[in-house]
mmCIF file of C-alpha atoms and ligand atoms in Angstrom:
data_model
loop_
_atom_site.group_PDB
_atom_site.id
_atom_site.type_symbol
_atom_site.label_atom_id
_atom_site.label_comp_id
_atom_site.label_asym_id
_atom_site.label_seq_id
_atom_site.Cartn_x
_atom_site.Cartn_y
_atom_site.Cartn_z
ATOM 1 C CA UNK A 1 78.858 -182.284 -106.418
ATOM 2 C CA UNK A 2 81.920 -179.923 -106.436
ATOM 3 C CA UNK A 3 85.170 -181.519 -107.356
ATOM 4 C CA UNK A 4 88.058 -180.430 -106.719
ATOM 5 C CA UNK A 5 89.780 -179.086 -110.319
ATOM 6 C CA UNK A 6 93.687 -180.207 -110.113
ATOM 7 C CA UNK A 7 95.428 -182.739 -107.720
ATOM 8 C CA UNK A 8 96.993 -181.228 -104.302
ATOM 9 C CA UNK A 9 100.480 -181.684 -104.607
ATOM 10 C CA UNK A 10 102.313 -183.302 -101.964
ATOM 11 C CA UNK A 11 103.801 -180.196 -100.079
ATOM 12 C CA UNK A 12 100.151 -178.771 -100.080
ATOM 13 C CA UNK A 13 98.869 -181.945 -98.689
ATOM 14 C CA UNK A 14 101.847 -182.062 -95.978
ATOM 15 C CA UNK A 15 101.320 -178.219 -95.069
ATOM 16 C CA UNK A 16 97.726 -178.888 -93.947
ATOM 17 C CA UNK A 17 98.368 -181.926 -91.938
ATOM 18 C CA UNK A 18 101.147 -180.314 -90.223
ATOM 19 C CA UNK A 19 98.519 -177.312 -89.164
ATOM 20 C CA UNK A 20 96.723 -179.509 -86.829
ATOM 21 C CA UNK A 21 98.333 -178.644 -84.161
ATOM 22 C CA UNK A 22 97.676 -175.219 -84.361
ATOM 23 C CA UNK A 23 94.250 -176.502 -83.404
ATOM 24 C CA UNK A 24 95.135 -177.466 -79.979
ATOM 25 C CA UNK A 25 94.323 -175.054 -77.264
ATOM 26 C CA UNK A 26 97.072 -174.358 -75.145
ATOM 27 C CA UNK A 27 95.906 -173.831 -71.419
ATOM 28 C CA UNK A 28 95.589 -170.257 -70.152
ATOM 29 C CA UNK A 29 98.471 -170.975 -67.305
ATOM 30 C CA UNK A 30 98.373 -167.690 -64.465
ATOM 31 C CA UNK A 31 100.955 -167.418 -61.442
ATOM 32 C CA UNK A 32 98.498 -167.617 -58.493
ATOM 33 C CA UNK A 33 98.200 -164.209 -56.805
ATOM 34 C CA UNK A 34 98.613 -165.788 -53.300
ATOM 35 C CA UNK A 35 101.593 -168.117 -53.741
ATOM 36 C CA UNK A 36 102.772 -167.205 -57.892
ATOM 37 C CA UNK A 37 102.706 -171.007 -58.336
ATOM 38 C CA UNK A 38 100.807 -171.694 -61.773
ATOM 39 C CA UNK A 39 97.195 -172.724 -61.947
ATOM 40 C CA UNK A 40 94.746 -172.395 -64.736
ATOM 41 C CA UNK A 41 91.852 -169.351 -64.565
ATOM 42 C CA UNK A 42 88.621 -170.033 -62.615
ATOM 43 C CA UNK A 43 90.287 -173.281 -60.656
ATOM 44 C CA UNK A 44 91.331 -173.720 -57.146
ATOM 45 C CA UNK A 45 94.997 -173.315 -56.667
ATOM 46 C CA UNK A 46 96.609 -177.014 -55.771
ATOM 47 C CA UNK A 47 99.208 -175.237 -53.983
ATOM 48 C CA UNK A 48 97.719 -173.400 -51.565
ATOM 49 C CA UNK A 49 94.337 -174.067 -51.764
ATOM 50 C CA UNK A 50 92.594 -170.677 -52.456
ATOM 51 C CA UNK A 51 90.158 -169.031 -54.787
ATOM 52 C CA UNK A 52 89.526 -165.347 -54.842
ATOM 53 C CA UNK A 53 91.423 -164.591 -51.454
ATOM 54 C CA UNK A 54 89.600 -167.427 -49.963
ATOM 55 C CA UNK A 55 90.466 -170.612 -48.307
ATOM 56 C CA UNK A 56 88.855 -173.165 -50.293
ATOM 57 C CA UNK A 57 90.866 -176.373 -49.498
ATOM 58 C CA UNK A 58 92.191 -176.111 -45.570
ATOM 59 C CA UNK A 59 95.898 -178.010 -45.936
ATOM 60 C CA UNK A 60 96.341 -179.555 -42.234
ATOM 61 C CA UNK A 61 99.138 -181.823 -40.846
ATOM 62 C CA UNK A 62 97.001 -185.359 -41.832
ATOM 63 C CA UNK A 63 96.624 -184.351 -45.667
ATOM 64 C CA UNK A 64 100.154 -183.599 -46.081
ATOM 65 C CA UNK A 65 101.422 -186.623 -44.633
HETATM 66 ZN ZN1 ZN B 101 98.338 -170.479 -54.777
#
């Protein structure tokens, strides 16, 4: 088995756990073409409710409320 020839030091050690985030994806946020509010790619928008210049969730009076 390969072993590792000298000791990491401490800063080396600290560098790489620091990197982890880096490994996060950040969500691909897009102003909604229809009403510019935010909403990720290839979802509904929960503002207004469309997809691809289509109504796909009808807001009416009761759901607001
Ligand atoms: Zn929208």
């Amino acid at each position: 088995m390969a072993v590792p020839k000298r000791k990491k030091s401490k800063a080396m050690r600290d560098h790489r756990r620091a990197q982890w985030m880096r490994s996060v994806p950040v969500p691909n946020v897009t102003p909604c073409p229809k009403c510019q509010e935010p909403k990720l790619p290839h979802r509904v928008c929960e503002a207004c409710g469309f997809y691809r210049d289509r109504a796909v969730i009808v807001k009416t009076e009761d759901t607001e409320a």
